[in-house]
Short mmCIF file of C-alpha atoms in Angstrom, two decimals:
data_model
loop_
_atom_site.label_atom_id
_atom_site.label_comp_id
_atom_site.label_asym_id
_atom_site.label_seq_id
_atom_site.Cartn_x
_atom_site.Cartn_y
_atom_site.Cartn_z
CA UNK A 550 0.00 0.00 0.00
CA UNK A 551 1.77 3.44 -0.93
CA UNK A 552 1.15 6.74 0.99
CA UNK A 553 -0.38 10.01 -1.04
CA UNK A 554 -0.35 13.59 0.12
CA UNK A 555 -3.52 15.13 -1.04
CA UNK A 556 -3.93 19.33 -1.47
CA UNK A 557 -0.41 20.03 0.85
CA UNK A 558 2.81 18.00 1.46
CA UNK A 559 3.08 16.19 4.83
CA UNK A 560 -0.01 14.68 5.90
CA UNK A 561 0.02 11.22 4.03
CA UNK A 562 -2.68 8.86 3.56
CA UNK A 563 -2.92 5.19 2.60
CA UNK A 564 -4.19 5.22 -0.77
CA UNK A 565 -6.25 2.64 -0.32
CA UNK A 566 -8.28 4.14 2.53
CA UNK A 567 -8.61 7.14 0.37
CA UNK A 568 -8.84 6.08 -2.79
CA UNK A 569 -11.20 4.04 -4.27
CA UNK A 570 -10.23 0.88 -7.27
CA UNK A 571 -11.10 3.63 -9.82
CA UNK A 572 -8.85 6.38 -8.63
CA UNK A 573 -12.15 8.36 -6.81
CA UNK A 574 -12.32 9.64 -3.47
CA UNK A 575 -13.77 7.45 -1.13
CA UNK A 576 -16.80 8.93 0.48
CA UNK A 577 -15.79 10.28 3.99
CA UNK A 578 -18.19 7.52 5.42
CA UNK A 579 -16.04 4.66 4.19
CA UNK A 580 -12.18 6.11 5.55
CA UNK A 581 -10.62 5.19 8.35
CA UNK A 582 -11.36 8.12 11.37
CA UNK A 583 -7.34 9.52 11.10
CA UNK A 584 -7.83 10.11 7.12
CA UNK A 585 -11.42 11.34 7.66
CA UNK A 586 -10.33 14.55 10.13
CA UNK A 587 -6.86 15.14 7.99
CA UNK A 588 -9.27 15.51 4.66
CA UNK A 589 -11.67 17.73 6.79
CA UNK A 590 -9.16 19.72 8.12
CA UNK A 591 -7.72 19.82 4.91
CA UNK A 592 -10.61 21.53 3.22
CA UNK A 593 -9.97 24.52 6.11
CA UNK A 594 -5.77 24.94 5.78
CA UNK A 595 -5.23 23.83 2.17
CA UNK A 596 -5.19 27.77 0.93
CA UNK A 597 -3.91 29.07 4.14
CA UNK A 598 -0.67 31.20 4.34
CA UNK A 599 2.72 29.96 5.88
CA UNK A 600 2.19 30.53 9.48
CA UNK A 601 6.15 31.67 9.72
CA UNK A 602 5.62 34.06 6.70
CA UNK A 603 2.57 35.60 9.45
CA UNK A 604 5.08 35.61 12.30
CA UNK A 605 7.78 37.55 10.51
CA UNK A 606 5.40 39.98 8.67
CA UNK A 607 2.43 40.28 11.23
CA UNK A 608 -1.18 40.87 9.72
CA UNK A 609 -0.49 43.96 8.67
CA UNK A 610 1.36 42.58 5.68
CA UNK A 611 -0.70 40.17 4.10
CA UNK A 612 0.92 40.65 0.81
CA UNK A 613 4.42 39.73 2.13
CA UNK A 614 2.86 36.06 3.15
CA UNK A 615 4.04 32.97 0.79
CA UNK A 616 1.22 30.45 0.14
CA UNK A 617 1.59 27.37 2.24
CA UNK A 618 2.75 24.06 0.85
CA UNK A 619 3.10 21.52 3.61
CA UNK A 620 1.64 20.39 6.51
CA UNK A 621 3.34 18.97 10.06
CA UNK A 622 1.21 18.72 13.11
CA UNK A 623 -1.90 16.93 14.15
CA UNK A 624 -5.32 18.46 12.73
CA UNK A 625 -5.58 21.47 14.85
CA UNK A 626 -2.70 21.94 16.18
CA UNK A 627 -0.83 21.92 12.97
CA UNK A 628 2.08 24.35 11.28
CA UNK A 629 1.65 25.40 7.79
CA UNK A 630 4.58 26.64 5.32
CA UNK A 631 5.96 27.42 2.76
CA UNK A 632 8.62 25.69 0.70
CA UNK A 633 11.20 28.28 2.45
CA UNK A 634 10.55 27.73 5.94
CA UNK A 635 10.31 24.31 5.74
CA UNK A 636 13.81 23.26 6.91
CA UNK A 637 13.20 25.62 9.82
CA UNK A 638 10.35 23.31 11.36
CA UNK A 639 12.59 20.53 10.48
CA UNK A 640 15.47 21.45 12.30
CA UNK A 641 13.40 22.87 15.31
CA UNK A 642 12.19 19.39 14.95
CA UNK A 643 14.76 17.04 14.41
CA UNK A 644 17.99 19.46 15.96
CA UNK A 645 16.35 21.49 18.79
CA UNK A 646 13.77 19.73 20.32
CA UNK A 647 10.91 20.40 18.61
CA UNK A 648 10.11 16.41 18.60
CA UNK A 649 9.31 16.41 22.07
CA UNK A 650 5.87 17.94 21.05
CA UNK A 651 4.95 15.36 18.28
CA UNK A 652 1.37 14.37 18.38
CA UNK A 653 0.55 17.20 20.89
CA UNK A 654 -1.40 20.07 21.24
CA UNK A 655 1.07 22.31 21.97
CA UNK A 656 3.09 21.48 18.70
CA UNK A 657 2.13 24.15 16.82
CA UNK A 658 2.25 27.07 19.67
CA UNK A 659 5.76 25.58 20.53
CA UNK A 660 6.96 26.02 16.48
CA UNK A 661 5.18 29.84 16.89
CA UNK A 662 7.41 30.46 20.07
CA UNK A 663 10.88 29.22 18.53
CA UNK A 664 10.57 30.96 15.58
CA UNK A 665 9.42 34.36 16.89
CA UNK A 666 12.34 33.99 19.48
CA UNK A 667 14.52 33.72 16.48
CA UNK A 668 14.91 30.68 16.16
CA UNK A 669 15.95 29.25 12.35
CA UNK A 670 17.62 26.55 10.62
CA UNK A 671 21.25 27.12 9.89
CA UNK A 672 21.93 28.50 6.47
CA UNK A 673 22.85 25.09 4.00
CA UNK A 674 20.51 22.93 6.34
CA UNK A 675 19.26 20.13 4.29
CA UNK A 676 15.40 18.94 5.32
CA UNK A 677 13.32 16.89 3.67
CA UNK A 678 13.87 15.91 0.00
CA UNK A 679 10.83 15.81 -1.42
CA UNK A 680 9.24 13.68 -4.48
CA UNK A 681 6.45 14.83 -6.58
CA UNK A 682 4.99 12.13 -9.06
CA UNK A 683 1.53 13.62 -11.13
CA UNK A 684 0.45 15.77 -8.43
CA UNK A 685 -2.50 17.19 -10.62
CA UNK A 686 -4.01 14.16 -11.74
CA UNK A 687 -5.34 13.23 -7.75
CA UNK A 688 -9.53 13.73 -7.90
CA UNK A 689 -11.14 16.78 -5.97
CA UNK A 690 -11.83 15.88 -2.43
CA UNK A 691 -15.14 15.32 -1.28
CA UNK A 692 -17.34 18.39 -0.45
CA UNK A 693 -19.01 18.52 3.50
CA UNK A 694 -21.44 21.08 3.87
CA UNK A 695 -21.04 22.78 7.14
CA UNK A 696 -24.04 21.71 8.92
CA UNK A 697 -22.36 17.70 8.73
CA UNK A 698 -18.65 19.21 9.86
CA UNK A 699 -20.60 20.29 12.69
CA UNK A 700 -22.47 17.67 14.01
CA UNK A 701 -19.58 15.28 13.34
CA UNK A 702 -16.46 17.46 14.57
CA UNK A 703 -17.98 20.09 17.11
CA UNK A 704 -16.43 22.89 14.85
CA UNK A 705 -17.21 26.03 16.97
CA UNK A 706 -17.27 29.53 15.77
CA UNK A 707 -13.56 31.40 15.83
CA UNK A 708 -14.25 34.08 18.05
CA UNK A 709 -11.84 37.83 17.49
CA UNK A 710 -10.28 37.69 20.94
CA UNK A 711 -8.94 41.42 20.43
CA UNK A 712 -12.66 42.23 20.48
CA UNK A 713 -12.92 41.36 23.93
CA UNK A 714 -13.85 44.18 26.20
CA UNK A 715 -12.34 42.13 29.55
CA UNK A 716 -10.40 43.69 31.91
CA UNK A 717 -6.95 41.31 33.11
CA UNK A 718 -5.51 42.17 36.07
CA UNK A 719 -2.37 44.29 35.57
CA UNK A 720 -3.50 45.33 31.91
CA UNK A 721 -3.58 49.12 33.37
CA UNK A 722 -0.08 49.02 34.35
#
């Protein structure tokens, strides 16, 4: 059985559990539960910018961010990039203890903290070599109307949480 990634490098699935005998998306109802959230979650990340591209260049740059074009983390807590900070999650992974948070909740928010304390991979690091074999020939992935993401993932509305109007204590210091 081979492994496929589908929309952004990183996330592999079996191709089997994906794929049907024809070369068609399974319907979601048939995949195993890991490939069913990662092709969810997919649907929500898959035009997202490089989240290190939004670190360097804040939101007040949106033009400065690079489309992202892989995927490490665990749906949710995941790290989307770019090809040009991609060695930079790999060595924070692999060199400077970024694997301690594999498969974690905190894997993303631990990337975000490196990198913004300047952290980087060295300049010649070699990552990952990637291999791209007829990327445009995989099928669309199937379409879930919101109402089903709902009731089967508890997706909850993203609330603005600068639009709060709570007082912390010390904020008036």
């Amino acid at each position: 059985m081979s492994k496929v990634s589908i929309g952004l490098r990183g996330w592999r699935f079996d191709e089997d559990a994906v794929f049907t005998d024809e070369g068609e998306l399974r319907p979601l109802e048939e995949m195993p539960l890991d490939a069913k959230k990662r092709l969810v979650r997919l649907q929500d990340i898959v035009d997202a910018p490089c989240d290190a591209c939004w670190l360097e260049h804040g939101e007040e740059n949106p033009e400065e961010y690079n489309p992202s074009e892989v995927v490490y983390g665990e749906p949710l807590s995941e790290v989307l990039l770019c090809g040009d900070h991609e060695n930079d999650l790999v060595y924070w992974f692999r060199e400077d203890g970024g694997s301690q948070y594999a498969e974690t909740d905190e894997f993303d928010d631990a990337f975000h903290e490196w990198f913004l304390d300047g952290g980087r991979a060295p300049e010649g690091y070699d990552g990952v070599e990637h291999v791209a074999t007829e990327p445009d020939e995989l099928p669309d992935p199937p379409t879930v109307d919101d109402d089903q993401r709902k009731e089967e993932w508890a997706v909850t509305e993203k609330t603005d949480m600068r639009d709060l109007d709570q007082e912390y204590p010390g904020a008036n210091e």
